PDB file of C-alpha atoms in Angstrom:
ATOM      1  CA  MET A1333       0.000   0.000   0.000  1.00 67.00           C
ATOM      2  CA  THR A1334       1.180   3.491  -0.750  1.00 71.00           C
ATOM      3  CA  ASP A1335       1.127   6.260   1.828  1.00 68.00           C
ATOM      4  CA  TYR A1336      -1.768   7.781  -0.099  1.00 68.00           C
ATOM      5  CA  SER A1337      -3.841   4.580   0.004  1.00 81.00           C
ATOM      6  CA  ILE A1338      -3.042   4.041   3.701  1.00 79.00           C
ATOM      7  CA  ARG A1339      -4.184   7.576   4.420  1.00 78.00           C
ATOM      8  CA  GLY A1340      -7.385   7.032   2.405  1.00 83.00           C
ATOM      9  CA  ALA A1341      -8.109   3.733   4.160  1.00 84.00           C
ATOM     10  CA  ARG A1342      -7.578   5.336   7.550  1.00 81.00           C
ATOM     11  CA  GLU A1343      -9.896   8.242   6.679  1.00 81.00           C
ATOM     12  CA  TRP A1344     -12.619   5.821   5.526  1.00 86.00           C
ATOM     13  CA  ALA A1345     -12.263   3.693   8.671  1.00 83.00           C
ATOM     14  CA  GLN A1346     -12.354   6.728  10.979  1.00 82.00           C
ATOM     15  CA  GLY A1347     -15.591   7.862   9.334  1.00 83.00           C
ATOM     16  CA  ALA A1348     -17.099   4.366   9.297  1.00 83.00           C
ATOM     17  CA  LYS A1349     -16.519   3.893  13.039  1.00 79.00           C
ATOM     18  CA  SER A1350     -19.598   6.039  13.642  1.00 80.00           C
ATOM     19  CA  SER A1351     -21.642   4.377  10.893  1.00 75.00           C
ATOM     20  CA  ALA A1352     -25.107   3.026  11.609  1.00 71.00           C
ATOM     21  CA  SER A1353     -24.170  -0.260   9.943  1.00 85.00           C
ATOM     22  CA  PRO A1354     -22.666  -2.834  12.344  1.00 88.00           C
ATOM     23  CA  VAL A1355     -20.850  -4.492   9.428  1.00 87.00           C
ATOM     24  CA  GLU A1356     -19.136  -1.216   8.455  1.00 86.00           C
ATOM     25  CA  ARG A1357     -18.192  -0.521  12.087  1.00 86.00           C
ATOM     26  CA  GLU A1358     -16.606  -3.972  12.426  1.00 87.00           C
ATOM     27  CA  ALA A1359     -14.796  -3.591   9.093  1.00 87.00           C
ATOM     28  CA  ALA A1360     -13.501  -0.166  10.144  1.00 86.00           C
ATOM     29  CA  LYS A1361     -12.268  -1.518  13.481  1.00 87.00           C
ATOM     30  CA  ALA A1362     -10.505  -4.442  11.780  1.00 88.00           C
ATOM     31  CA  LEU A1363      -8.933  -2.152   9.187  1.00 87.00           C
ATOM     32  CA  LEU A1364      -7.662   0.308  11.817  1.00 82.00           C
ATOM     33  CA  ASP A1365      -6.100  -2.596  13.729  1.00 85.00           C
ATOM     34  CA  LEU A1366      -4.215  -3.647  10.575  1.00 88.00           C
ATOM     35  CA  LEU A1367      -3.036  -0.221   9.424  1.00 84.00           C
ATOM     36  CA  PRO A1368       0.229   1.224  10.711  1.00 81.00           C
ATOM     37  CA  GLU A1369      -0.098   4.107  13.171  1.00 85.00           C
ATOM     38  CA  PRO A1370      -0.179   7.505  11.452  1.00 85.00           C
ATOM     39  CA  THR A1371       3.125   9.326  11.164  1.00 88.00           C
ATOM     40  CA  MET A1372       3.575  13.044  11.696  1.00 93.00           C
ATOM     41  CA  ALA A1373       3.388  13.431   7.890  1.00 88.00           C
ATOM     42  CA  GLU A1374      -0.321  12.568   8.146  1.00 86.00           C
ATOM     43  CA  LEU A1375      -0.968  14.929  11.042  1.00 88.00           C
ATOM     44  CA  GLU A1376      -0.998  18.702  11.089  1.00 90.00           C
ATOM     45  CA  TRP A1377       1.484  20.066  13.623  1.00 92.00           C
ATOM     46  CA  ASP A1378      -0.320  21.431  16.685  1.00 92.00           C
ATOM     47  CA  ASP A1379       1.869  23.117  19.309  1.00 92.00           C
ATOM     48  CA  ASP A1380      -0.480  22.140  22.133  1.00 93.00           C
ATOM     49  CA  ALA A1381      -0.583  18.484  21.116  1.00 94.00           C
ATOM     50  CA  HIS A1382       2.888  17.897  19.707  1.00 95.00           C
ATOM     51  CA  HIS A1383       5.319  20.219  21.539  1.00 95.00           C
ATOM     52  CA  LEU A1384       7.164  17.990  24.050  1.00 95.00           C
ATOM     53  CA  ALA A1385       5.214  14.930  22.900  1.00 96.00           C
ATOM     54  CA  GLY A1386       6.849  11.559  22.427  1.00 96.00           C
ATOM     55  CA  ALA A1387       7.373   9.845  19.090  1.00 97.00           C
ATOM     56  CA  THR A1388       9.036   6.690  17.829  1.00 96.00           C
ATOM     57  CA  THR A1389      11.524   6.590  14.946  1.00 95.00           C
ATOM     58  CA  PRO A1390      11.588   3.792  12.335  1.00 94.00           C
ATOM     59  CA  ASP A1391      14.325   1.978  14.305  1.00 94.00           C
ATOM     60  CA  GLY A1392      12.228   2.039  17.500  1.00 94.00           C
ATOM     61  CA  HIS A1393      14.143   4.861  19.201  1.00 94.00           C
ATOM     62  CA  GLU A1394      11.940   7.129  21.326  1.00 94.00           C
ATOM     63  CA  VAL A1395      12.374  10.886  20.922  1.00 95.00           C
ATOM     64  CA  VAL A1396      10.736  14.042  22.225  1.00 96.00           C
ATOM     65  CA  MET A1397       9.348  16.371  19.560  1.00 95.00           C
ATOM     66  CA  MET A1398      10.068  20.016  20.277  1.00 94.00           C
ATOM     67  CA  TRP A1399       9.005  22.096  17.262  1.00 93.00           C
ATOM     68  CA  HIS A1400       8.154  21.953  13.573  1.00 92.00           C
ATOM     69  CA  ASP A1401      10.911  23.713  11.659  1.00 87.00           C
ATOM     70  CA  VAL A1402      10.299  26.019   8.708  1.00 80.00           C
ATOM     71  CA  GLY A1403      12.232  23.500   6.597  1.00 78.00           C
ATOM     72  CA  GLU A1404       9.427  20.963   7.206  1.00 87.00           C
ATOM     73  CA  GLU A1405      11.500  18.892   9.615  1.00 93.00           C
ATOM     74  CA  ILE A1406      10.528  18.203  13.201  1.00 94.00           C
ATOM     75  CA  ILE A1407      13.216  19.142  15.683  1.00 94.00           C
ATOM     76  CA  CYS A1408      13.536  16.533  18.426  1.00 92.00           C
ATOM     77  CA  ASN A1409      15.750  16.110  21.451  1.00 90.00           C
ATOM     78  CA  ASP A1410      18.331  14.161  19.439  1.00 87.00           C
ATOM     79  CA  TRP A1411      18.040  15.229  15.802  1.00 87.00           C
ATOM     80  CA  SER A1412      15.779  16.784  13.195  1.00 90.00           C
ATOM     81  CA  TRP A1413      13.472  14.239  11.565  1.00 94.00           C
ATOM     82  CA  VAL A1414      11.291  14.287   8.471  1.00 95.00           C
ATOM     83  CA  PRO A1415       7.648  13.948   9.534  1.00 95.00           C
ATOM     84  CA  ASP A1416       7.092  10.528   7.944  1.00 91.00           C
ATOM     85  CA  SER A1417       9.882   9.122  10.160  1.00 94.00           C
ATOM     86  CA  LEU A1418       8.070   9.943  13.410  1.00 96.00           C
ATOM     87  CA  THR A1419       5.093   8.090  14.824  1.00 95.00           C
ATOM     88  CA  PRO A1420       3.471   9.730  17.872  1.00 96.00           C
ATOM     89  CA  ASN A1421       3.551   7.310  20.822  1.00 96.00           C
ATOM     90  CA  GLY A1422       1.097   9.036  23.166  1.00 94.00           C
ATOM     91  CA  LYS A1423       3.694  10.162  25.684  1.00 96.00           C
ATOM     92  CA  LYS A1424       3.794  13.785  26.836  1.00 96.00           C
ATOM     93  CA  TYR A1425       6.711  15.431  28.603  1.00 93.00           C
ATOM     94  CA  ARG A1426       7.087  18.662  30.542  1.00 91.00           C
ATOM     95  CA  LEU A1427      10.057  20.747  31.536  1.00 85.00           C
ATOM     96  CA  VAL A1428      10.759  20.919  35.229  1.00 81.00           C
ATOM     97  CA  GLU A1429      13.516  23.132  36.524  1.00 76.00           C
ATOM     98  CA  ASP A1430      16.094  21.267  38.540  1.00 72.00           C
ATOM     99  CA  PRO A1431      17.548  24.180  40.490  1.00 77.00           C
ATOM    100  CA  ASP A1432      21.265  24.191  41.138  1.00 84.00           C
ATOM    101  CA  HIS A1433      20.635  25.450  44.664  1.00 89.00           C
ATOM    102  CA  PRO A1434      18.546  24.357  47.642  1.00 91.00           C
ATOM    103  CA  THR A1435      14.896  25.385  47.701  1.00 93.00           C
ATOM    104  CA  ILE A1436      14.593  25.104  51.502  1.00 96.00           C
ATOM    105  CA  LEU A1437      17.071  26.280  54.148  1.00 97.00           C
ATOM    106  CA  LYS A1438      16.908  24.455  57.509  1.00 97.00           C
ATOM    107  CA  THR A1439      20.265  24.250  59.234  1.00 96.00           C
ATOM    108  CA  GLU A1440      22.699  26.886  60.391  1.00 95.00           C
ATOM    109  CA  GLN A1441      25.114  25.626  57.738  1.00 95.00           C
ATOM    110  CA  ASP A1442      22.421  26.050  55.048  1.00 95.00           C
ATOM    111  CA  PHE A1443      22.134  29.728  56.002  1.00 94.00           C
ATOM    112  CA  LYS A1444      25.910  30.199  56.171  1.00 94.00           C
ATOM    113  CA  ASP A1445      26.318  28.632  52.717  1.00 93.00           C
ATOM    114  CA  ALA A1446      23.682  30.864  51.092  1.00 94.00           C
ATOM    115  CA  PRO A1447      25.297  33.579  48.951  1.00 92.00           C
ATOM    116  CA  LEU A1448      24.810  37.275  49.624  1.00 91.00           C
ATOM    117  CA  GLY A1449      21.475  38.550  48.348  1.00 89.00           C
ATOM    118  CA  THR A1450      19.608  35.291  48.998  1.00 93.00           C
ATOM    119  CA  ILE A1451      15.997  35.957  49.996  1.00 94.00           C
ATOM    120  CA  VAL A1452      13.993  33.503  52.110  1.00 95.00           C
ATOM    121  CA  ALA A1453      10.491  33.508  53.596  1.00 94.00           C
ATOM    122  CA  ARG A1454       8.106  31.269  55.504  1.00 92.00           C
ATOM    123  CA  ALA A1455       4.400  31.373  56.338  1.00 89.00           C
ATOM    124  CA  GLY A1456       3.558  34.168  58.746  1.00 84.00           C
ATOM    125  CA  SER A1457       6.850  35.997  58.280  1.00 84.00           C
ATOM    126  CA  SER A1458       8.198  38.770  56.105  1.00 86.00           C
ATOM    127  CA  PRO A1459      11.023  37.938  53.671  1.00 92.00           C
ATOM    128  CA  TRP A1460      14.614  37.994  54.913  1.00 92.00           C
ATOM    129  CA  VAL A1461      17.717  38.788  52.887  1.00 93.00           C
ATOM    130  CA  ARG A1462      21.328  37.890  53.548  1.00 92.00           C
ATOM    131  CA  ASN A1463      23.270  41.136  53.381  1.00 86.00           C
ATOM    132  CA  ASN A1464      26.703  40.125  54.689  1.00 79.00           C
ATOM    133  CA  GLU A1465      28.633  37.158  56.033  1.00 75.00           C
ATOM    134  CA  ALA A1466      26.877  37.083  59.382  1.00 79.00           C
ATOM    135  CA  VAL A1467      23.569  38.947  59.124  1.00 90.00           C
ATOM    136  CA  TRP A1468      20.090  38.289  57.720  1.00 93.00           C
ATOM    137  CA  LEU A1469      17.894  41.408  57.446  1.00 91.00           C
ATOM    138  CA  CYS A1470      14.144  41.956  57.485  1.00 87.00           C
ATOM    139  CA  ALA A1471      12.325  45.282  57.145  1.00 78.00           C
ATOM    140  CA  VAL A1472      10.074  44.643  60.171  1.00 80.00           C
ATOM    141  CA  ASP A1473      12.347  42.755  62.585  1.00 78.00           C
ATOM    142  CA  THR A1474      15.823  42.838  64.105  1.00 82.00           C
ATOM    143  CA  ASP A1475      18.826  41.349  62.332  1.00 88.00           C
ATOM    144  CA  ARG A1476      19.335  37.609  62.732  1.00 92.00           C
ATOM    145  CA  SER A1477      22.323  35.311  62.574  1.00 93.00           C
ATOM    146  CA  SER A1478      22.384  32.097  60.546  1.00 94.00           C
ATOM    147  CA  ASN A1479      21.865  30.225  63.816  1.00 95.00           C
ATOM    148  CA  ASP A1480      18.740  32.316  64.578  1.00 94.00           C
ATOM    149  CA  MET A1481      17.368  31.707  61.090  1.00 94.00           C
ATOM    150  CA  ALA A1482      17.810  27.942  61.494  1.00 95.00           C
ATOM    151  CA  TYR A1483      16.008  28.078  64.842  1.00 95.00           C
ATOM    152  CA  TYR A1484      12.943  29.777  63.291  1.00 90.00           C
ATOM    153  CA  GLY A1485      13.012  27.722  60.059  1.00 87.00           C
ATOM    154  CA  PRO A1486      12.632  25.986  57.747  1.00 96.00           C
ATOM    155  CA  TRP A1487      12.594  28.776  55.161  1.00 96.00           C
ATOM    156  CA  THR A1488      11.694  28.687  51.465  1.00 96.00           C
ATOM    157  CA  VAL A1489      14.245  30.208  49.087  1.00 95.00           C
ATOM    158  CA  LEU A1490      12.603  32.941  47.000  1.00 94.00           C
ATOM    159  CA  ARG A1491      15.798  34.060  45.267  1.00 91.00           C
ATOM    160  CA  TRP A1492      19.206  32.433  45.390  1.00 92.00           C
ATOM    161  CA  GLY A1493      21.884  35.059  45.859  1.00 86.00           C
ATOM    162  CA  ARG A1494      22.292  38.264  44.002  1.00 72.00           C
ATOM    163  CA  ILE A1495      24.508  41.036  45.204  1.00 63.00           C
ATOM    164  CA  LEU A1496      22.357  43.900  46.388  1.00 52.00           C
TER     165      LEU A1496
END
């Protein structure tokens, strides 16, 4: 079967799935089970559906599709692929930042290790900023040491160090 005839058969079967005739519905189901899964060449790129969606290459390698290039290739995490080489596999990925710093400060050492300009806060308290080697400042309270901050913690890091 050519790509064109596969596409035509798939379109007929998709339409026949909702047919009133039980024979046509069964034939459509059987045909869809036999046809290969549609490749990205048969689908119109949709950012919401395809950005960071999984696909499988002809050799069975799984990739993550990132965007459809102006040159008609699909840019993936490993390479750019022509659309008929990618079959969507139903997986969806999302980007999650893996910060290179702690998100919670608990111990005295945590507070000592925080760079100048780090801002922390916790429920029921105003934000605190580290302004020098030994002092944490807050606009509505007295200065605190790293030991004091650990005592009243844990604290959530709002910003990790920036010289003021």
